[in-house]
Amino acid sequence: MTSGESSTLKSKNCPSQYIATQLQFNANEYRPDESCSKTAATRFSAWTPVTNKASNQQLFQDRTTLILHWFDLWTDQQRKHFLHLVLRRCSKSQIKFISAYFMETVPVSRVDFTTVLPRFLSLYILSFLSPMDLCAAAQVSWYWRFLSEQDCLWSLKCVRRGWFLPHSPANNEFGAWKKHYIACAASLDFLSPREAAGIYGTMNEALTEPEEQEERRTEHMIRNTIRKKLAQHKGTALKTRTAWLTNSLSGGTYTSSIKQKSSMQPWSLTTALVQLGDKCRHDTLPSSNMHRAELNSTLNSTCQNTMASSSVERLPISFHSKLTVKCHTQSPVRVLLVSSRLPAYELVLCGTRACVVPLLFDYSGMTLEALLSLVQSAVQGRPIQSVGIMADGSTEEIYFIEGLSIGERSVLKPRVRAFWEEMCGWVVPASQAGSLDFFLPLAASAAGQELLSKFSTLSGLNVRAPTGICTGSYKHILSEWSGQGEYPPLLYLGEGPLLSWCRQAEWMEQILGTLRSQLASQLPLLSQETRGRMLGVFLWDHINLPVITIKSEVIQVLTEGLVEVIQEIPDNPLEFLGNILLKKCAEDCMKKSDLVPVNASYRFQSSIPEGLCDADWRSSICKELLRSEKAHVRLLQAVHTVYYTPLRAALDSNRAIISSANLVLLFSPLLDILETNKVFLQDLTERLEEWSPLQCVGDVFVRFCTKLPAYTNFFNNYPNALRTIDKCREMLPVFQAFLKRYNRTLTTRMLSLQELFLCPFSRVEEYVTLLQALMLYTPPEHPDHTHLSSALNTLLNYRGFINKLKGDFKQDLKLVEVQRSIQGCPNLQEGGRYLITTQDVTLLSCLNEDIAPSFRMYECLSELGLFLFNDALVLSERKEWHVPFSLAVNTSYVFLASVALHSLTVSEITNTKYVQNAFRLESPKRQWICSTDRELDKVKWLQALRRAIRADRHT
């Protein structure tokens, strides 16, 4: 072997040395001649040109081709070794490039997601598995077992089935909830399908012949009984019906019988049909005006009684409409104006009586002129017997429409005065029992009575309002009313809906507000919560079950009953024990006459009769103050006992449910209010124990007002407290289980923790109402007058502070909702901006503007949504699409433009046969021709828009 061959073999053992030798060999082999050009010499040389880029690139391609040719000739082991050497020489960026290339060329198809995702995402994925699947996942690997046995997965499954861990797991304890789930599941009584079929039988089993015959015989007896009842009912109806025709029109038999029946119970369907038939026949015969008047009044009472009864529901639609028209055309009607700001106004509208015209008006978008037009179109020239106003407000003013509160000063403004004069002009005079009824406690304060006096002078009618000394929700409507005549609430509303609305208006508003947006999914849960709240109010106010359960006398009665059961040994021990308890309960009820009966009258029973002096009224109001203060302190004490004490005990025992910082944030302001109200309640109790006509409570209120910073801290911390509760409930399963255990129990009046936090808000409003009532019946020379006046002014200012907090939050919430509803909309949440109203319109385009306006034709381009703010007008394109297999319609808005109000010009377009309800909006660069569906919408929108433009230009 020559030396050249031996050197070649050595170089083959070392690939890098071999490559260098081959390159040198090729360079020597292809050495250029003298006649070759410089380009050829550069091409086959061993050095790399740097300055000449073209030569460098050409040389790189030639050497790459040569290396790839060698790479194709190597074995698989040599190729791997070569790649290993090249990769070791690469930098990090080159390694990342190779990795990305491999991921794109050969993507990963199978990977353990627990090794790639963060732990909380892996736990979230595993939370969707059933208990059996989690147990199977625990057998994959040790890490999968560690994840699948976490307490955050198993605690939710246990709590959902009502299985609570009897102790709090320690920090190092692992898998406690899984063991508890397995123990609870193993102790369940379970029957296999074969065992269940042996005990209960199956649906496919054939009945024996005697059983089948007995079943047919029972069904035949039921059918015969139903036929007999129907025949008996028809026979009774035929015997009691009167003659269809009347022989004498001038005699007193017909009229006397009508008067006799009108004083009895509501008439039956048969009687109503007979009287209506007589009326239709007598209209064709000549008769005197006196007889006509008597007959019309009779038909009016017939229509009212019949339509109020359940039998009218069986009338045909056409007959029902004719009956209603006859009733309306022959007698005055009552008009009930209901504001959309009123909580649960749907229940009020459904509970109106037959001859009452309910009118719902929008609080935020209505104007006085548009409201007059609405009343006029609804009445249609008929006389009005009375007008009822159901709107939000206080004891001294009415929050009628947005931006207009009617009080002592604003009622005499020309615009407001013209509205009331025109509407009251349609009402019959006071000599014919014409009245104006306000469902607000205006008679409970001096300012409210002054407002009622001005309304009486302005309208010339009998103005009535409730005294409002009954606190809680809207129960002031059920209190005594000022003025004379029948009880006003029952003139407009039925008894059942009125009671339900007055007692549960605030809760019903929350329920209805949610139902309007998510009806189908939330209806069962909200219905259950409503029933729970009604049960909680009943047990809390009347039965007082949480207090009864801790009394020793209950235990004593049960003990005596059990002793008698053991001595007698009856056949049915439970029935025997129940009779003993009922007998004992009846004896206690006879002894205690001060208990409130369950079937007490719904109407508020005043503790004093009519016509007594101011001192007796002061005594009654102070008793109401003491009673409501006890109820308020009792609710606050429930928060301390049910929630704070167990959470603090868990924190002190190193088994914390929530952290110490969150505990202080949630309950510290509310506990300060509890201590303040306890002192206030004690002072009130001492004063009323020594009550006299000269006794004072104003100084107690003044001392209470000095501690209002406790309420201020709570109100400022209230949004943070709600966010903290939601955050802890989502992140801490133990706290979520704690809330599920103690929320909506009898000790919390069937309320949740968030709902109990609302008590201080409503209590401040009740303080103002009661103080105004005290001021009304406290003469100026009374020693308590000065302190009451000072406390009332302080609480009125404080109520304004609370209303400002609520208003700011509602405005911010409206802006957030509008921001979400308009796609591509710029930021609307700027300082001082708030939403006034919205309107859906149609965008039009004029085909030819050269012709006269009365002959111009317009074409529809698209649907728009207009959003009016206090400083700008936002125009958006409105799109609607129907949901398949449903009647639902979804609406979306896409941002088009926004115009500043100071640069916007509005002009109306005269109605023609080609266009109706149209108006023009002009900006410096563009104009829009829009139209509404109804004329009332156009009137409301243009008035609101022009008012906003004027206000923006003045500012």
PDB file of C-alpha atoms in Angstrom, residues 802-942:
ATOM      1  CA  ILE A 802     -76.901  57.676  47.821  1.00  0.00           C
ATOM      2  CA  ASN A 803     -79.039  58.534  44.789  1.00  0.00           C
ATOM      3  CA  LYS A 804     -75.993  60.068  43.119  1.00  0.00           C
ATOM      4  CA  LEU A 805     -74.037  56.850  43.680  1.00  0.00           C
ATOM      5  CA  LYS A 806     -76.884  54.827  42.156  1.00  0.00           C
ATOM      6  CA  GLY A 807     -77.248  57.216  39.215  1.00  0.00           C
ATOM      7  CA  ASP A 808     -73.528  57.181  38.400  1.00  0.00           C
ATOM      8  CA  PHE A 809     -73.454  53.404  38.481  1.00  0.00           C
ATOM      9  CA  LYS A 810     -76.550  53.091  36.235  1.00  0.00           C
ATOM     10  CA  GLN A 811     -75.112  55.568  33.723  1.00  0.00           C
ATOM     11  CA  ASP A 812     -71.818  53.686  33.595  1.00  0.00           C
ATOM     12  CA  LEU A 813     -73.698  50.409  33.174  1.00  0.00           C
ATOM     13  CA  LYS A 814     -75.726  51.832  30.276  1.00  0.00           C
ATOM     14  CA  LEU A 815     -72.558  53.021  28.554  1.00  0.00           C
ATOM     15  CA  VAL A 816     -70.980  49.589  28.932  1.00  0.00           C
ATOM     16  CA  GLU A 817     -74.079  47.916  27.455  1.00  0.00           C
ATOM     17  CA  VAL A 818     -74.156  50.324  24.498  1.00  0.00           C
ATOM     18  CA  GLN A 819     -70.420  49.852  23.958  1.00  0.00           C
ATOM     19  CA  ARG A 820     -70.920  46.090  23.772  1.00  0.00           C
ATOM     20  CA  SER A 821     -73.985  46.246  21.531  1.00  0.00           C
ATOM     21  CA  ILE A 822     -72.399  48.433  18.805  1.00  0.00           C
ATOM     22  CA  GLN A 823     -69.701  46.648  16.816  1.00  0.00           C
ATOM     23  CA  GLY A 824     -66.657  48.757  15.924  1.00  0.00           C
ATOM     24  CA  CYS A 825     -67.787  51.650  18.112  1.00  0.00           C
ATOM     25  CA  PRO A 826     -65.076  53.988  19.497  1.00  0.00           C
ATOM     26  CA  ASN A 827     -64.672  54.456  23.216  1.00  0.00           C
ATOM     27  CA  LEU A 828     -67.828  55.981  24.711  1.00  0.00           C
ATOM     28  CA  GLN A 829     -66.830  55.934  28.381  1.00  0.00           C
ATOM     29  CA  GLU A 830     -65.549  59.461  28.694  1.00  0.00           C
ATOM     30  CA  GLY A 831     -65.983  61.887  31.546  1.00  0.00           C
ATOM     31  CA  GLY A 832     -69.489  63.331  31.920  1.00  0.00           C
ATOM     32  CA  ARG A 833     -71.075  61.392  29.039  1.00  0.00           C
ATOM     33  CA  TYR A 834     -74.353  59.569  29.587  1.00  0.00           C
ATOM     34  CA  LEU A 835     -77.044  57.993  27.409  1.00  0.00           C
ATOM     35  CA  ILE A 836     -80.346  59.865  26.966  1.00  0.00           C
ATOM     36  CA  THR A 837     -82.430  57.652  24.675  1.00  0.00           C
ATOM     37  CA  THR A 838     -82.320  55.375  21.618  1.00  0.00           C
ATOM     38  CA  GLN A 839     -84.496  55.075  18.531  1.00  0.00           C
ATOM     39  CA  ASP A 840     -84.733  52.626  15.620  1.00  0.00           C
ATOM     40  CA  VAL A 841     -85.380  54.370  12.282  1.00  0.00           C
ATOM     41  CA  THR A 842     -85.343  53.684   8.550  1.00  0.00           C
ATOM     42  CA  LEU A 843     -82.756  55.408   6.346  1.00  0.00           C
ATOM     43  CA  LEU A 844     -84.323  56.951   3.239  1.00  0.00           C
ATOM     44  CA  SER A 845     -82.959  58.434   0.038  1.00  0.00           C
ATOM     45  CA  CYS A 846     -84.743  61.039  -2.094  1.00  0.00           C
ATOM     46  CA  LEU A 847     -84.904  60.026  -5.757  1.00  0.00           C
ATOM     47  CA  ASN A 848     -85.282  63.573  -7.104  1.00  0.00           C
ATOM     48  CA  GLU A 849     -84.945  66.727  -4.990  1.00  0.00           C
ATOM     49  CA  ASP A 850     -85.663  69.106  -7.880  1.00  0.00           C
ATOM     50  CA  ILE A 851     -89.413  68.547  -7.782  1.00  0.00           C
ATOM     51  CA  ALA A 852     -91.834  69.969  -5.201  1.00  0.00           C
ATOM     52  CA  PRO A 853     -91.610  68.479  -1.672  1.00  0.00           C
ATOM     53  CA  SER A 854     -95.158  67.132  -1.799  1.00  0.00           C
ATOM     54  CA  PHE A 855     -94.301  65.005  -4.885  1.00  0.00           C
ATOM     55  CA  ARG A 856     -90.882  63.718  -3.807  1.00  0.00           C
ATOM     56  CA  MET A 857     -90.506  59.982  -3.594  1.00  0.00           C
ATOM     57  CA  TYR A 858     -88.110  58.153  -1.277  1.00  0.00           C
ATOM     58  CA  GLU A 859     -86.587  54.712  -1.286  1.00  0.00           C
ATOM     59  CA  CYS A 860     -85.525  52.675   1.727  1.00  0.00           C
ATOM     60  CA  LEU A 861     -81.775  52.058   2.012  1.00  0.00           C
ATOM     61  CA  SER A 862     -81.271  50.348   5.375  1.00  0.00           C
ATOM     62  CA  GLU A 863     -82.302  50.207   9.018  1.00  0.00           C
ATOM     63  CA  LEU A 864     -80.482  52.461  11.503  1.00  0.00           C
ATOM     64  CA  GLY A 865     -80.154  52.611  15.266  1.00  0.00           C
ATOM     65  CA  LEU A 866     -79.737  56.108  16.761  1.00  0.00           C
ATOM     66  CA  PHE A 867     -78.097  56.488  20.181  1.00  0.00           C
ATOM     67  CA  LEU A 868     -78.457  59.961  21.700  1.00  0.00           C
ATOM     68  CA  PHE A 869     -75.899  61.064  24.302  1.00  0.00           C
ATOM     69  CA  ASN A 870     -75.630  64.386  26.069  1.00  0.00           C
ATOM     70  CA  ASP A 871     -72.820  65.537  23.739  1.00  0.00           C
ATOM     71  CA  ALA A 872     -73.023  63.382  20.594  1.00  0.00           C
ATOM     72  CA  LEU A 873     -75.300  61.341  18.337  1.00  0.00           C
ATOM     73  CA  VAL A 874     -74.085  57.879  17.315  1.00  0.00           C
ATOM     74  CA  LEU A 875     -75.545  56.350  14.131  1.00  0.00           C
ATOM     75  CA  SER A 876     -75.300  52.608  13.584  1.00  0.00           C
ATOM     76  CA  GLU A 877     -76.618  50.142  11.048  1.00  0.00           C
ATOM     77  CA  ARG A 878     -79.199  47.789  12.503  1.00  0.00           C
ATOM     78  CA  LYS A 879     -79.356  44.191  11.338  1.00  0.00           C
ATOM     79  CA  GLU A 880     -81.930  41.575  12.243  1.00  0.00           C
ATOM     80  CA  TRP A 881     -81.969  37.846  11.661  1.00  0.00           C
ATOM     81  CA  HIS A 882     -84.462  35.212  12.753  1.00  0.00           C
ATOM     82  CA  VAL A 883     -83.397  32.156  14.685  1.00  0.00           C
ATOM     83  CA  PRO A 884     -84.227  28.904  12.846  1.00  0.00           C
ATOM     84  CA  PHE A 885     -87.094  26.859  14.296  1.00  0.00           C
ATOM     85  CA  SER A 886     -88.016  29.727  16.620  1.00  0.00           C
ATOM     86  CA  LEU A 887     -89.856  33.050  16.761  1.00  0.00           C
ATOM     87  CA  ALA A 888     -86.861  34.813  18.275  1.00  0.00           C
ATOM     88  CA  VAL A 889     -85.228  37.703  16.427  1.00  0.00           C
ATOM     89  CA  ASN A 890     -81.642  38.751  17.082  1.00  0.00           C
ATOM     90  CA  THR A 891     -80.520  42.338  16.547  1.00  0.00           C
ATOM     91  CA  SER A 892     -77.012  43.718  16.098  1.00  0.00           C
ATOM     92  CA  TYR A 893     -75.633  47.212  15.496  1.00  0.00           C
ATOM     93  CA  VAL A 894     -72.586  48.212  13.418  1.00  0.00           C
ATOM     94  CA  PHE A 895     -71.048  51.642  13.932  1.00  0.00           C
ATOM     95  CA  LEU A 896     -71.503  54.102  11.051  1.00  0.00           C
ATOM     96  CA  ALA A 897     -70.776  57.630  12.295  1.00  0.00           C
ATOM     97  CA  SER A 898     -70.861  59.942  15.300  1.00  0.00           C
ATOM     98  CA  VAL A 899     -71.825  63.624  15.185  1.00  0.00           C
ATOM     99  CA  ALA A 900     -71.282  66.266  17.860  1.00  0.00           C
ATOM    100  CA  LEU A 901     -74.579  67.816  18.910  1.00  0.00           C
ATOM    101  CA  HIS A 902     -73.394  71.411  18.553  1.00  0.00           C
ATOM    102  CA  SER A 903     -72.803  70.830  14.820  1.00  0.00           C
ATOM    103  CA  LEU A 904     -76.042  68.895  14.175  1.00  0.00           C
ATOM    104  CA  THR A 905     -79.128  70.415  12.533  1.00  0.00           C
ATOM    105  CA  VAL A 906     -82.599  68.832  12.731  1.00  0.00           C
ATOM    106  CA  SER A 907     -85.542  69.568  10.420  1.00  0.00           C
ATOM    107  CA  GLU A 908     -88.926  67.888  10.001  1.00  0.00           C
ATOM    108  CA  ILE A 909     -90.294  66.637   6.666  1.00  0.00           C
ATOM    109  CA  THR A 910     -93.983  67.222   5.995  1.00  0.00           C
ATOM    110  CA  ASN A 911     -96.074  64.075   5.758  1.00  0.00           C
ATOM    111  CA  THR A 912     -97.212  63.236   2.228  1.00  0.00           C
ATOM    112  CA  LYS A 913     -98.702  60.194   0.587  1.00  0.00           C
ATOM    113  CA  TYR A 914     -95.146  59.106  -0.306  1.00  0.00           C
ATOM    114  CA  VAL A 915     -93.464  59.511   3.088  1.00  0.00           C
ATOM    115  CA  GLN A 916     -94.657  59.493   6.711  1.00  0.00           C
ATOM    116  CA  ASN A 917     -92.981  60.416  10.027  1.00  0.00           C
ATOM    117  CA  ALA A 918     -89.732  61.544   8.369  1.00  0.00           C
ATOM    118  CA  PHE A 919     -87.077  64.042   9.482  1.00  0.00           C
ATOM    119  CA  ARG A 920     -83.656  65.199   8.299  1.00  0.00           C
ATOM    120  CA  LEU A 921     -80.345  65.149  10.241  1.00  0.00           C
ATOM    121  CA  GLU A 922     -77.574  67.344   8.827  1.00  0.00           C
ATOM    122  CA  SER A 923     -73.918  67.552   9.822  1.00  0.00           C
ATOM    123  CA  PRO A 924     -71.255  69.765   8.205  1.00  0.00           C
ATOM    124  CA  LYS A 925     -70.279  66.930   5.831  1.00  0.00           C
ATOM    125  CA  ARG A 926     -73.313  64.677   5.454  1.00  0.00           C
ATOM    126  CA  GLN A 927     -77.058  64.376   5.865  1.00  0.00           C
ATOM    127  CA  TRP A 928     -79.441  61.521   6.756  1.00  0.00           C
ATOM    128  CA  ILE A 929     -83.154  61.287   5.988  1.00  0.00           C
ATOM    129  CA  CYS A 930     -84.829  59.031   8.548  1.00  0.00           C
ATOM    130  CA  SER A 931     -88.363  57.929   9.381  1.00  0.00           C
ATOM    131  CA  THR A 932     -89.983  56.157  12.303  1.00  0.00           C
ATOM    132  CA  ASP A 933     -92.775  53.594  12.320  1.00  0.00           C
ATOM    133  CA  ARG A 934     -95.121  55.669  14.474  1.00  0.00           C
ATOM    134  CA  GLU A 935     -95.751  59.365  14.819  1.00  0.00           C
ATOM    135  CA  LEU A 936     -95.460  59.147  18.598  1.00  0.00           C
ATOM    136  CA  ASP A 937     -91.892  57.813  18.261  1.00  0.00           C
ATOM    137  CA  LYS A 938     -91.003  60.722  16.007  1.00  0.00           C
ATOM    138  CA  VAL A 939     -92.423  63.286  18.442  1.00  0.00           C
ATOM    139  CA  LYS A 940     -90.569  61.818  21.401  1.00  0.00           C
ATOM    140  CA  TRP A 941     -87.287  61.498  19.495  1.00  0.00           C
ATOM    141  CA  LEU A 942     -87.273  64.999  18.018  1.00  0.00           C
TER     142      LEU A 942
END
